[in-house]
Short mmCIF file of N, CA, C and O in Angstrom, two decimals:
data_model
loop_
_atom_site.label_atom_id
_atom_site.label_comp_id
_atom_site.label_asym_id
_atom_site.label_seq_id
_atom_site.Cartn_x
_atom_site.Cartn_y
_atom_site.Cartn_z
N MET A 1 40.67 30.46 -25.98
CA MET A 1 41.43 30.42 -27.20
C MET A 1 41.85 31.84 -27.61
O MET A 1 42.99 32.03 -28.02
N LYS A 2 40.95 32.80 -27.49
CA LYS A 2 41.27 34.18 -27.86
C LYS A 2 42.38 34.73 -26.96
O LYS A 2 43.26 35.44 -27.43
N LYS A 3 42.31 34.37 -25.66
CA LYS A 3 43.34 34.85 -24.73
C LYS A 3 44.71 34.29 -25.11
O LYS A 3 45.71 35.00 -25.07
N ALA A 4 44.76 33.03 -25.49
CA ALA A 4 46.02 32.41 -25.88
C ALA A 4 46.56 33.05 -27.15
O ALA A 4 47.76 33.31 -27.28
N LEU A 5 45.67 33.34 -28.10
CA LEU A 5 46.07 33.97 -29.34
C LEU A 5 46.58 35.39 -29.09
O LEU A 5 47.62 35.80 -29.62
N LEU A 6 45.89 36.15 -28.23
CA LEU A 6 46.33 37.50 -27.89
C LEU A 6 47.68 37.46 -27.17
O LEU A 6 48.55 38.30 -27.42
N ALA A 7 47.88 36.50 -26.29
CA ALA A 7 49.14 36.37 -25.57
C ALA A 7 50.28 36.06 -26.55
O ALA A 7 51.39 36.59 -26.43
N LEU A 8 50.01 35.19 -27.52
CA LEU A 8 51.00 34.84 -28.52
C LEU A 8 51.37 36.05 -29.38
O LEU A 8 52.55 36.32 -29.63
N ILE A 9 50.38 36.81 -29.79
CA ILE A 9 50.62 38.02 -30.60
C ILE A 9 51.42 39.04 -29.79
O ILE A 9 52.37 39.63 -30.30
N ALA A 10 51.04 39.23 -28.53
CA ALA A 10 51.76 40.18 -27.68
C ALA A 10 53.22 39.76 -27.51
O ALA A 10 54.14 40.60 -27.58
N THR A 11 53.45 38.48 -27.31
CA THR A 11 54.82 37.99 -27.16
C THR A 11 55.62 38.22 -28.43
O THR A 11 56.78 38.63 -28.39
N MET A 12 55.00 37.99 -29.59
CA MET A 12 55.69 38.19 -30.86
C MET A 12 56.03 39.67 -31.06
O MET A 12 57.12 40.01 -31.53
N LEU A 13 55.10 40.54 -30.70
CA LEU A 13 55.35 41.98 -30.84
C LEU A 13 56.49 42.43 -29.93
O LEU A 13 57.37 43.18 -30.35
N ILE A 14 56.47 41.96 -28.70
CA ILE A 14 57.52 42.33 -27.76
C ILE A 14 58.86 41.79 -28.25
O ILE A 14 59.87 42.48 -28.23
N SER A 15 58.88 40.57 -28.72
CA SER A 15 60.12 39.98 -29.24
C SER A 15 60.61 40.76 -30.45
O SER A 15 61.81 41.01 -30.59
N GLY A 16 59.71 41.15 -31.31
CA GLY A 16 60.08 41.91 -32.51
C GLY A 16 60.68 43.24 -32.13
O GLY A 16 61.70 43.67 -32.70
N CYS A 17 60.12 43.93 -31.15
CA CYS A 17 60.67 45.22 -30.71
C CYS A 17 62.03 45.02 -30.08
O CYS A 17 62.95 45.76 -30.33
N SER A 18 62.15 44.00 -29.28
CA SER A 18 63.41 43.71 -28.62
C SER A 18 64.51 43.41 -29.65
O SER A 18 65.61 43.91 -29.55
N ASN A 19 64.19 42.63 -30.66
CA ASN A 19 65.18 42.28 -31.67
C ASN A 19 65.61 43.49 -32.48
O ASN A 19 66.76 43.65 -32.81
N SER A 20 64.67 44.38 -32.79
CA SER A 20 65.04 45.54 -33.60
C SER A 20 65.95 46.47 -32.81
O SER A 20 66.87 47.06 -33.36
N ASN A 21 65.74 46.60 -31.51
CA ASN A 21 66.62 47.43 -30.70
C ASN A 21 68.02 46.83 -30.62
O ASN A 21 69.00 47.52 -30.71
N THR A 22 68.07 45.52 -30.47
CA THR A 22 69.37 44.86 -30.39
C THR A 22 70.11 45.01 -31.70
O THR A 22 71.30 45.32 -31.72
N THR A 23 69.41 44.85 -32.79
CA THR A 23 70.05 44.98 -34.10
C THR A 23 70.60 46.39 -34.27
O THR A 23 71.72 46.58 -34.71
N ALA A 24 69.82 47.38 -33.88
CA ALA A 24 70.27 48.76 -34.05
C ALA A 24 71.49 49.05 -33.18
O ALA A 24 72.42 49.72 -33.61
N SER A 25 71.50 48.54 -31.95
CA SER A 25 72.62 48.85 -31.07
C SER A 25 73.88 48.09 -31.46
O SER A 25 74.97 48.49 -31.12
N ASN A 26 73.72 46.98 -32.18
CA ASN A 26 74.89 46.22 -32.61
C ASN A 26 75.32 46.57 -34.02
O ASN A 26 76.22 45.96 -34.55
N ALA A 27 74.68 47.56 -34.62
CA ALA A 27 75.02 47.94 -35.99
C ALA A 27 76.42 48.52 -36.02
O ALA A 27 76.86 49.19 -35.09
N PRO A 28 77.18 48.27 -37.09
CA PRO A 28 78.53 48.83 -37.19
C PRO A 28 78.49 50.35 -37.30
O PRO A 28 77.50 50.92 -37.75
N VAL A 29 79.58 50.98 -36.89
CA VAL A 29 79.68 52.43 -36.98
C VAL A 29 79.69 52.82 -38.45
O VAL A 29 80.42 52.25 -39.25
N SER A 30 78.87 53.79 -38.78
CA SER A 30 78.77 54.20 -40.18
C SER A 30 79.90 55.14 -40.55
O SER A 30 80.59 55.68 -39.71
N ASP A 31 80.05 55.37 -41.85
CA ASP A 31 81.05 56.31 -42.33
C ASP A 31 80.74 57.73 -41.87
O ASP A 31 81.62 58.54 -41.74
N THR A 32 79.46 58.00 -41.59
CA THR A 32 79.07 59.33 -41.14
C THR A 32 79.76 59.65 -39.82
O THR A 32 80.23 60.76 -39.61
N ALA A 33 79.83 58.68 -38.91
CA ALA A 33 80.51 58.92 -37.63
C ALA A 33 81.98 59.23 -37.85
O ALA A 33 82.55 60.09 -37.19
N THR A 34 82.60 58.56 -38.78
CA THR A 34 84.00 58.82 -39.09
C THR A 34 84.16 60.20 -39.71
O THR A 34 85.08 60.93 -39.39
N GLU A 35 83.25 60.57 -40.57
CA GLU A 35 83.31 61.87 -41.23
C GLU A 35 83.19 63.01 -40.24
O GLU A 35 83.72 64.09 -40.47
N GLN A 36 82.51 62.78 -39.11
CA GLN A 36 82.37 63.84 -38.12
C GLN A 36 83.71 64.22 -37.53
O GLN A 36 83.90 65.32 -37.06
N ASN A 37 84.68 63.31 -37.54
CA ASN A 37 86.01 63.62 -37.03
C ASN A 37 86.84 64.39 -38.05
O ASN A 37 87.82 65.02 -37.70
N GLN A 38 86.49 64.35 -39.30
CA GLN A 38 87.27 64.98 -40.35
C GLN A 38 87.48 66.48 -40.12
O GLN A 38 88.59 66.95 -40.26
N PRO A 39 86.45 67.24 -39.77
CA PRO A 39 86.66 68.68 -39.63
C PRO A 39 87.71 69.04 -38.58
O PRO A 39 88.39 70.04 -38.71
N HIS A 40 87.88 68.22 -37.55
CA HIS A 40 88.85 68.54 -36.51
C HIS A 40 90.25 68.65 -37.09
O HIS A 40 90.95 69.63 -36.87
N HIS A 41 90.67 67.65 -37.85
CA HIS A 41 92.02 67.74 -38.37
C HIS A 41 92.10 68.69 -39.56
O HIS A 41 93.16 69.22 -39.85
N GLN A 42 90.99 68.95 -40.23
CA GLN A 42 91.03 69.93 -41.31
C GLN A 42 91.29 71.32 -40.74
O GLN A 42 92.01 72.12 -41.34
N VAL A 43 90.76 71.60 -39.58
CA VAL A 43 91.01 72.89 -38.92
C VAL A 43 92.46 72.95 -38.44
O VAL A 43 93.18 73.90 -38.71
N THR A 44 92.90 71.91 -37.75
CA THR A 44 94.25 71.93 -37.20
C THR A 44 95.32 71.81 -38.28
O THR A 44 96.45 72.24 -38.06
N ASP A 45 94.97 71.25 -39.43
CA ASP A 45 95.93 71.22 -40.55
C ASP A 45 96.33 72.64 -40.96
O ASP A 45 97.44 72.86 -41.44
N GLN A 46 95.45 73.60 -40.76
CA GLN A 46 95.75 74.99 -41.10
C GLN A 46 96.77 75.61 -40.14
O GLN A 46 97.29 76.68 -40.40
N TRP A 47 97.04 74.94 -39.05
CA TRP A 47 98.00 75.43 -38.06
C TRP A 47 99.44 75.03 -38.40
O TRP A 47 100.38 75.49 -37.75
N VAL A 48 99.61 74.18 -39.39
CA VAL A 48 100.95 73.72 -39.76
C VAL A 48 101.82 74.93 -40.13
O VAL A 48 101.37 75.83 -40.84
N GLY A 49 103.03 74.95 -39.60
CA GLY A 49 103.95 76.05 -39.87
C GLY A 49 104.56 76.58 -38.58
O GLY A 49 104.47 75.96 -37.52
N ARG A 50 105.18 77.74 -38.70
CA ARG A 50 105.91 78.33 -37.56
C ARG A 50 105.06 79.41 -36.88
O ARG A 50 104.45 80.25 -37.55
N TRP A 51 105.08 79.38 -35.56
CA TRP A 51 104.39 80.33 -34.71
C TRP A 51 105.43 80.93 -33.76
O TRP A 51 106.31 80.22 -33.29
N ILE A 52 105.31 82.21 -33.46
CA ILE A 52 106.31 82.91 -32.67
C ILE A 52 105.73 83.30 -31.31
O ILE A 52 104.62 83.84 -31.22
N GLY A 53 106.51 83.03 -30.26
CA GLY A 53 106.16 83.46 -28.91
C GLY A 53 106.98 84.68 -28.54
O GLY A 53 107.47 85.39 -29.41
N VAL A 54 107.16 84.89 -27.26
CA VAL A 54 107.97 86.02 -26.78
C VAL A 54 109.33 85.50 -26.34
O VAL A 54 109.50 84.32 -26.05
N GLU A 55 110.32 86.38 -26.33
CA GLU A 55 111.66 86.09 -25.83
C GLU A 55 112.29 84.83 -26.43
O GLU A 55 112.88 84.01 -25.75
N GLY A 56 112.09 84.65 -27.74
CA GLY A 56 112.71 83.52 -28.43
C GLY A 56 111.93 82.21 -28.39
O GLY A 56 112.39 81.19 -28.90
N LEU A 57 110.75 82.21 -27.79
CA LEU A 57 109.93 81.00 -27.77
C LEU A 57 109.28 80.81 -29.14
O LEU A 57 108.98 81.78 -29.83
N PHE A 58 109.10 79.56 -29.53
CA PHE A 58 108.51 79.28 -30.84
C PHE A 58 107.78 77.95 -30.81
O PHE A 58 107.98 77.13 -29.92
N LEU A 59 106.98 77.75 -31.83
CA LEU A 59 106.25 76.51 -32.04
C LEU A 59 106.26 76.23 -33.54
O LEU A 59 105.90 77.09 -34.33
N GLU A 60 106.73 75.05 -33.92
CA GLU A 60 106.69 74.62 -35.32
C GLU A 60 105.83 73.36 -35.39
O GLU A 60 106.17 72.36 -34.75
N ILE A 61 104.76 73.43 -36.15
CA ILE A 61 103.85 72.29 -36.29
C ILE A 61 104.03 71.69 -37.68
O ILE A 61 104.00 72.40 -38.68
N SER A 62 104.20 70.38 -37.71
CA SER A 62 104.25 69.66 -38.99
C SER A 62 103.35 68.44 -38.89
O SER A 62 103.07 67.95 -37.79
N LYS A 63 102.88 67.98 -40.04
CA LYS A 63 102.05 66.78 -40.06
C LYS A 63 102.93 65.57 -39.80
O LYS A 63 104.05 65.48 -40.29
N ASP A 64 102.41 64.64 -39.01
CA ASP A 64 103.09 63.37 -38.77
C ASP A 64 102.51 62.37 -39.76
O ASP A 64 101.60 61.61 -39.44
N GLU A 65 103.00 62.43 -40.99
CA GLU A 65 102.44 61.64 -42.10
C GLU A 65 102.33 60.14 -41.79
O GLU A 65 101.31 59.54 -42.07
N PRO A 66 103.39 59.51 -41.23
CA PRO A 66 103.27 58.06 -40.96
C PRO A 66 102.14 57.72 -39.97
O PRO A 66 101.56 56.64 -40.04
N ALA A 67 101.83 58.63 -39.06
CA ALA A 67 100.78 58.38 -38.07
C ALA A 67 99.38 58.59 -38.65
O ALA A 67 98.41 58.11 -38.09
N GLY A 68 99.27 59.32 -39.76
CA GLY A 68 97.98 59.51 -40.41
C GLY A 68 97.36 60.87 -40.15
O GLY A 68 97.92 61.69 -39.44
N PRO A 69 96.18 61.09 -40.75
CA PRO A 69 95.50 62.38 -40.62
C PRO A 69 95.22 62.74 -39.16
O PRO A 69 94.89 61.87 -38.35
N GLY A 70 95.40 64.00 -38.85
CA GLY A 70 95.11 64.48 -37.51
C GLY A 70 96.23 64.26 -36.52
O GLY A 70 96.07 64.53 -35.33
N HIS A 71 97.40 63.81 -36.99
CA HIS A 71 98.56 63.60 -36.12
C HIS A 71 99.64 64.59 -36.51
O HIS A 71 99.90 64.81 -37.69
N TYR A 72 100.29 65.16 -35.49
CA TYR A 72 101.25 66.23 -35.72
C TYR A 72 102.51 66.03 -34.89
O TYR A 72 102.50 65.35 -33.87
N LEU A 73 103.57 66.69 -35.33
CA LEU A 73 104.79 66.82 -34.54
C LEU A 73 104.90 68.29 -34.16
O LEU A 73 104.82 69.17 -35.02
N LEU A 74 105.04 68.55 -32.88
CA LEU A 74 105.13 69.90 -32.36
C LEU A 74 106.55 70.11 -31.85
O LEU A 74 106.93 69.54 -30.83
N HIS A 75 107.34 70.87 -32.59
CA HIS A 75 108.69 71.21 -32.14
C HIS A 75 108.58 72.58 -31.51
O HIS A 75 108.11 73.54 -32.15
N MET A 76 108.96 72.68 -30.24
CA MET A 76 108.73 73.93 -29.54
C MET A 76 109.80 74.25 -28.49
O MET A 76 110.37 73.35 -27.89
N ARG A 77 110.05 75.54 -28.36
CA ARG A 77 110.76 76.06 -27.20
C ARG A 77 109.67 76.76 -26.41
O ARG A 77 109.12 77.76 -26.84
N TYR A 78 109.33 76.17 -25.26
CA TYR A 78 108.20 76.66 -24.48
C TYR A 78 108.60 77.33 -23.18
O TYR A 78 107.75 77.70 -22.37
N GLY A 79 109.89 77.48 -22.97
CA GLY A 79 110.39 78.17 -21.78
C GLY A 79 111.83 78.58 -22.00
O GLY A 79 112.47 78.18 -22.98
N LEU A 80 112.35 79.35 -21.08
CA LEU A 80 113.71 79.87 -21.23
C LEU A 80 114.78 78.91 -20.72
O LEU A 80 115.96 79.07 -21.04
N ASP A 81 114.40 77.92 -19.94
CA ASP A 81 115.37 76.94 -19.44
C ASP A 81 115.84 76.04 -20.58
O ASP A 81 115.10 75.79 -21.53
N ASP A 82 117.07 75.53 -20.45
CA ASP A 82 117.66 74.69 -21.50
C ASP A 82 116.84 73.44 -21.80
O ASP A 82 116.84 72.95 -22.92
N ASP A 83 116.15 72.91 -20.79
CA ASP A 83 115.39 71.68 -21.01
C ASP A 83 113.95 71.94 -21.47
O ASP A 83 113.18 71.00 -21.64
N GLN A 84 113.59 73.17 -21.73
CA GLN A 84 112.23 73.49 -22.16
C GLN A 84 112.16 73.66 -23.67
O GLN A 84 111.62 74.63 -24.20
N ILE A 85 112.66 72.66 -24.35
CA ILE A 85 112.61 72.58 -25.81
C ILE A 85 112.46 71.10 -26.15
O ILE A 85 112.96 70.23 -25.44
N GLY A 86 111.72 70.82 -27.20
CA GLY A 86 111.57 69.43 -27.60
C GLY A 86 110.56 69.27 -28.71
O GLY A 86 109.94 70.24 -29.17
N THR A 87 110.41 68.04 -29.15
CA THR A 87 109.44 67.70 -30.18
C THR A 87 108.46 66.70 -29.57
O THR A 87 108.88 65.71 -28.96
N PHE A 88 107.18 66.98 -29.72
CA PHE A 88 106.14 66.19 -29.08
C PHE A 88 105.11 65.76 -30.12
O PHE A 88 104.81 66.50 -31.05
N GLU A 89 104.56 64.56 -29.92
CA GLU A 89 103.51 64.05 -30.80
C GLU A 89 102.18 64.62 -30.35
O GLU A 89 101.86 64.60 -29.16
N GLY A 90 101.40 65.12 -31.32
CA GLY A 90 100.10 65.68 -31.01
C GLY A 90 99.01 65.05 -31.85
O GLY A 90 99.28 64.47 -32.91
N GLN A 91 97.78 65.16 -31.37
CA GLN A 91 96.63 64.61 -32.09
C GLN A 91 95.47 65.59 -32.05
O GLN A 91 95.18 66.18 -31.01
N ALA A 92 94.81 65.74 -33.20
CA ALA A 92 93.66 66.64 -33.30
C ALA A 92 92.52 66.16 -32.41
O ALA A 92 92.25 64.96 -32.32
N THR A 93 91.87 67.10 -31.74
CA THR A 93 90.67 66.83 -30.95
C THR A 93 89.63 67.90 -31.32
O THR A 93 89.93 68.80 -32.11
N THR A 94 88.48 67.82 -30.74
CA THR A 94 87.46 68.84 -31.00
C THR A 94 87.90 70.22 -30.50
O THR A 94 87.46 71.24 -31.01
N GLU A 95 88.78 70.24 -29.49
CA GLU A 95 89.22 71.51 -28.90
C GLU A 95 90.50 72.06 -29.50
O GLU A 95 90.82 73.22 -29.31
N GLY A 96 91.31 71.22 -30.16
CA GLY A 96 92.59 71.66 -30.69
C GLY A 96 93.52 70.49 -30.94
O GLY A 96 93.12 69.49 -31.53
N ILE A 97 94.76 70.59 -30.45
CA ILE A 97 95.74 69.49 -30.57
C ILE A 97 96.18 69.13 -29.16
O ILE A 97 96.73 69.96 -28.43
N SER A 98 95.96 67.88 -28.78
CA SER A 98 96.41 67.42 -27.47
C SER A 98 97.79 66.80 -27.61
O SER A 98 98.11 66.18 -28.63
N PHE A 99 98.62 66.98 -26.59
CA PHE A 99 99.97 66.43 -26.59
C PHE A 99 100.46 66.32 -25.16
O PHE A 99 99.89 66.91 -24.24
N ASN A 100 101.50 65.55 -24.97
CA ASN A 100 102.13 65.39 -23.66
C ASN A 100 103.57 65.86 -23.75
O ASN A 100 104.25 65.60 -24.74
N ARG A 101 104.02 66.52 -22.69
CA ARG A 101 105.43 66.89 -22.57
C ARG A 101 105.81 66.75 -21.10
O ARG A 101 105.01 66.31 -20.29
N GLY A 102 107.03 67.11 -20.76
CA GLY A 102 107.54 66.90 -19.41
C GLY A 102 106.67 67.46 -18.29
O GLY A 102 106.64 66.93 -17.19
N ASP A 103 105.94 68.53 -18.57
CA ASP A 103 105.08 69.13 -17.54
C ASP A 103 103.64 68.62 -17.61
O ASP A 103 102.74 69.23 -17.05
N GLY A 104 103.42 67.49 -18.30
CA GLY A 104 102.11 66.84 -18.30
C GLY A 104 101.34 67.01 -19.59
O GLY A 104 101.83 67.56 -20.56
N PRO A 105 100.09 66.52 -19.59
CA PRO A 105 99.24 66.63 -20.78
C PRO A 105 98.87 68.09 -21.05
O PRO A 105 98.62 68.85 -20.11
N GLN A 106 98.86 68.44 -22.32
CA GLN A 106 98.59 69.81 -22.73
C GLN A 106 97.57 69.82 -23.86
O GLN A 106 97.39 68.83 -24.56
N LEU A 107 96.96 70.99 -24.06
CA LEU A 107 96.03 71.19 -25.17
C LEU A 107 96.38 72.50 -25.85
O LEU A 107 96.37 73.56 -25.22
N LEU A 108 96.70 72.43 -27.11
CA LEU A 108 96.99 73.60 -27.93
C LEU A 108 95.68 74.00 -28.59
O LEU A 108 95.05 73.19 -29.27
N ARG A 109 95.23 75.23 -28.36
CA ARG A 109 93.95 75.66 -28.90
C ARG A 109 94.07 77.04 -29.54
O ARG A 109 94.99 77.79 -29.24
N SER A 110 93.15 77.33 -30.41
CA SER A 110 93.14 78.60 -31.12
C SER A 110 92.71 79.73 -30.19
O SER A 110 91.88 79.54 -29.30
N GLY A 111 93.30 80.90 -30.41
CA GLY A 111 92.93 82.06 -29.61
C GLY A 111 93.46 83.33 -30.25
O GLY A 111 93.89 83.33 -31.41
N ASP A 112 93.46 84.38 -29.47
CA ASP A 112 94.01 85.65 -29.94
C ASP A 112 95.07 86.10 -28.94
O ASP A 112 95.35 85.40 -27.96
N GLY A 113 95.65 87.25 -29.18
CA GLY A 113 96.69 87.76 -28.31
C GLY A 113 96.24 87.91 -26.87
O GLY A 113 97.00 87.63 -25.94
N GLU A 114 95.02 88.34 -26.68
CA GLU A 114 94.50 88.49 -25.33
C GLU A 114 94.44 87.14 -24.61
O GLU A 114 94.73 87.05 -23.42
N ALA A 115 94.10 86.07 -25.33
CA ALA A 115 94.00 84.74 -24.73
C ALA A 115 95.36 84.22 -24.26
O ALA A 115 95.42 83.38 -23.37
N THR A 116 96.46 84.74 -24.85
CA THR A 116 97.78 84.29 -24.42
C THR A 116 98.14 84.82 -23.04
O THR A 116 98.96 84.23 -22.35
N GLY A 117 97.51 85.93 -22.66
CA GLY A 117 97.81 86.53 -21.37
C GLY A 117 99.12 87.29 -21.35
O GLY A 117 99.62 87.63 -20.28
N MET A 118 99.69 87.56 -22.52
CA MET A 118 100.97 88.27 -22.59
C MET A 118 100.79 89.60 -23.30
O MET A 118 100.30 89.64 -24.43
N LYS A 119 101.24 90.67 -22.64
CA LYS A 119 101.02 92.00 -23.20
C LYS A 119 101.72 92.20 -24.53
O LYS A 119 101.27 92.97 -25.36
N TRP A 120 102.82 91.48 -24.77
CA TRP A 120 103.56 91.63 -26.03
C TRP A 120 102.78 91.07 -27.22
O TRP A 120 103.04 91.41 -28.34
N LEU A 121 101.85 90.20 -26.95
CA LEU A 121 101.05 89.58 -28.03
C LEU A 121 99.61 90.09 -28.05
O LEU A 121 98.80 89.65 -28.86
N LEU A 122 99.29 91.02 -27.20
CA LEU A 122 97.93 91.50 -27.01
C LEU A 122 97.22 91.91 -28.30
O LEU A 122 96.04 91.62 -28.48
N GLU A 123 97.93 92.52 -29.22
CA GLU A 123 97.32 93.03 -30.45
C GLU A 123 97.18 91.96 -31.55
O GLU A 123 96.56 92.21 -32.58
N LYS A 124 97.76 90.80 -31.34
CA LYS A 124 97.71 89.73 -32.35
C LYS A 124 96.32 89.11 -32.41
O LYS A 124 95.61 89.05 -31.42
N GLU A 125 95.96 88.64 -33.60
CA GLU A 125 94.63 88.03 -33.78
C GLU A 125 94.68 86.54 -34.07
O GLU A 125 93.72 85.83 -33.84
N ASP A 126 95.81 86.04 -34.58
CA ASP A 126 95.93 84.65 -35.00
C ASP A 126 96.96 83.96 -34.10
O ASP A 126 98.16 84.02 -34.37
N CYS A 127 96.49 83.32 -33.03
CA CYS A 127 97.39 82.73 -32.05
C CYS A 127 96.96 81.31 -31.67
O CYS A 127 95.81 80.92 -31.86
N LEU A 128 97.92 80.58 -31.13
CA LEU A 128 97.67 79.28 -30.53
C LEU A 128 98.12 79.37 -29.08
O LEU A 128 99.19 79.90 -28.78
N VAL A 129 97.30 78.87 -28.19
CA VAL A 129 97.53 79.02 -26.75
C VAL A 129 97.59 77.64 -26.10
O VAL A 129 96.73 76.80 -26.34
N VAL A 130 98.61 77.44 -25.26
CA VAL A 130 98.70 76.24 -24.45
C VAL A 130 98.06 76.53 -23.09
O VAL A 130 97.25 75.77 -22.58
N ALA A 131 98.45 77.65 -22.49
CA ALA A 131 97.92 78.09 -21.20
C ALA A 131 98.16 79.58 -21.10
O ALA A 131 98.95 80.15 -21.87
N THR A 132 97.51 80.24 -20.15
CA THR A 132 97.76 81.65 -19.95
C THR A 132 99.24 81.82 -19.66
O THR A 132 99.79 81.13 -18.81
N GLY A 133 99.88 82.68 -20.41
CA GLY A 133 101.32 82.87 -20.28
C GLY A 133 102.14 82.06 -21.27
O GLY A 133 103.36 82.21 -21.33
N GLU A 134 101.49 81.20 -22.04
CA GLU A 134 102.20 80.46 -23.09
C GLU A 134 101.35 80.46 -24.35
O GLU A 134 100.35 79.76 -24.45
N GLY A 135 101.77 81.27 -25.29
CA GLY A 135 101.07 81.36 -26.57
C GLY A 135 102.04 81.70 -27.68
O GLY A 135 103.14 82.21 -27.45
N TYR A 136 101.60 81.42 -28.88
CA TYR A 136 102.41 81.61 -30.09
C TYR A 136 101.50 82.22 -31.14
O TYR A 136 100.36 81.77 -31.30
N CYS A 137 101.99 83.22 -31.88
CA CYS A 137 101.13 83.92 -32.83
C CYS A 137 101.79 84.03 -34.20
O CYS A 137 103.00 83.90 -34.35
N ARG A 138 100.94 84.30 -35.18
CA ARG A 138 101.38 84.64 -36.53
C ARG A 138 100.96 86.08 -36.80
O ARG A 138 99.98 86.55 -36.28
N ASP A 139 101.71 86.72 -37.67
CA ASP A 139 101.34 88.11 -38.04
C ASP A 139 100.23 88.13 -39.05
O ASP A 139 99.94 87.25 -39.76
#
């Protein structure tokens, strides 16, 4: 009788542990998880405005209000060829603003003049960089 009672108690304990784990894993995402994304677009919101590159290159960032927080429109001349200008949709990430253009997926991230890889911007401190050789700065 004691063995049966101990087996029943053990089964109930195991079932109770199993149910609590299932409940926890099926719990809805809390507001805290959503709030963790907030700082990303709060940082990139500070990038809104005009940024200057070299030889007439530029980047203009505006909020894409209809798309919601953390969404941007990037109007840029990113090369000297006639087809290297356009407006692209971007989204805030932990690293910066991700976007796609004709030359593939890109990531716009914060840096300095040295990070741009261009000697004309070397002394600048407030820059946004797509890749070495493509950067835009503010004075």
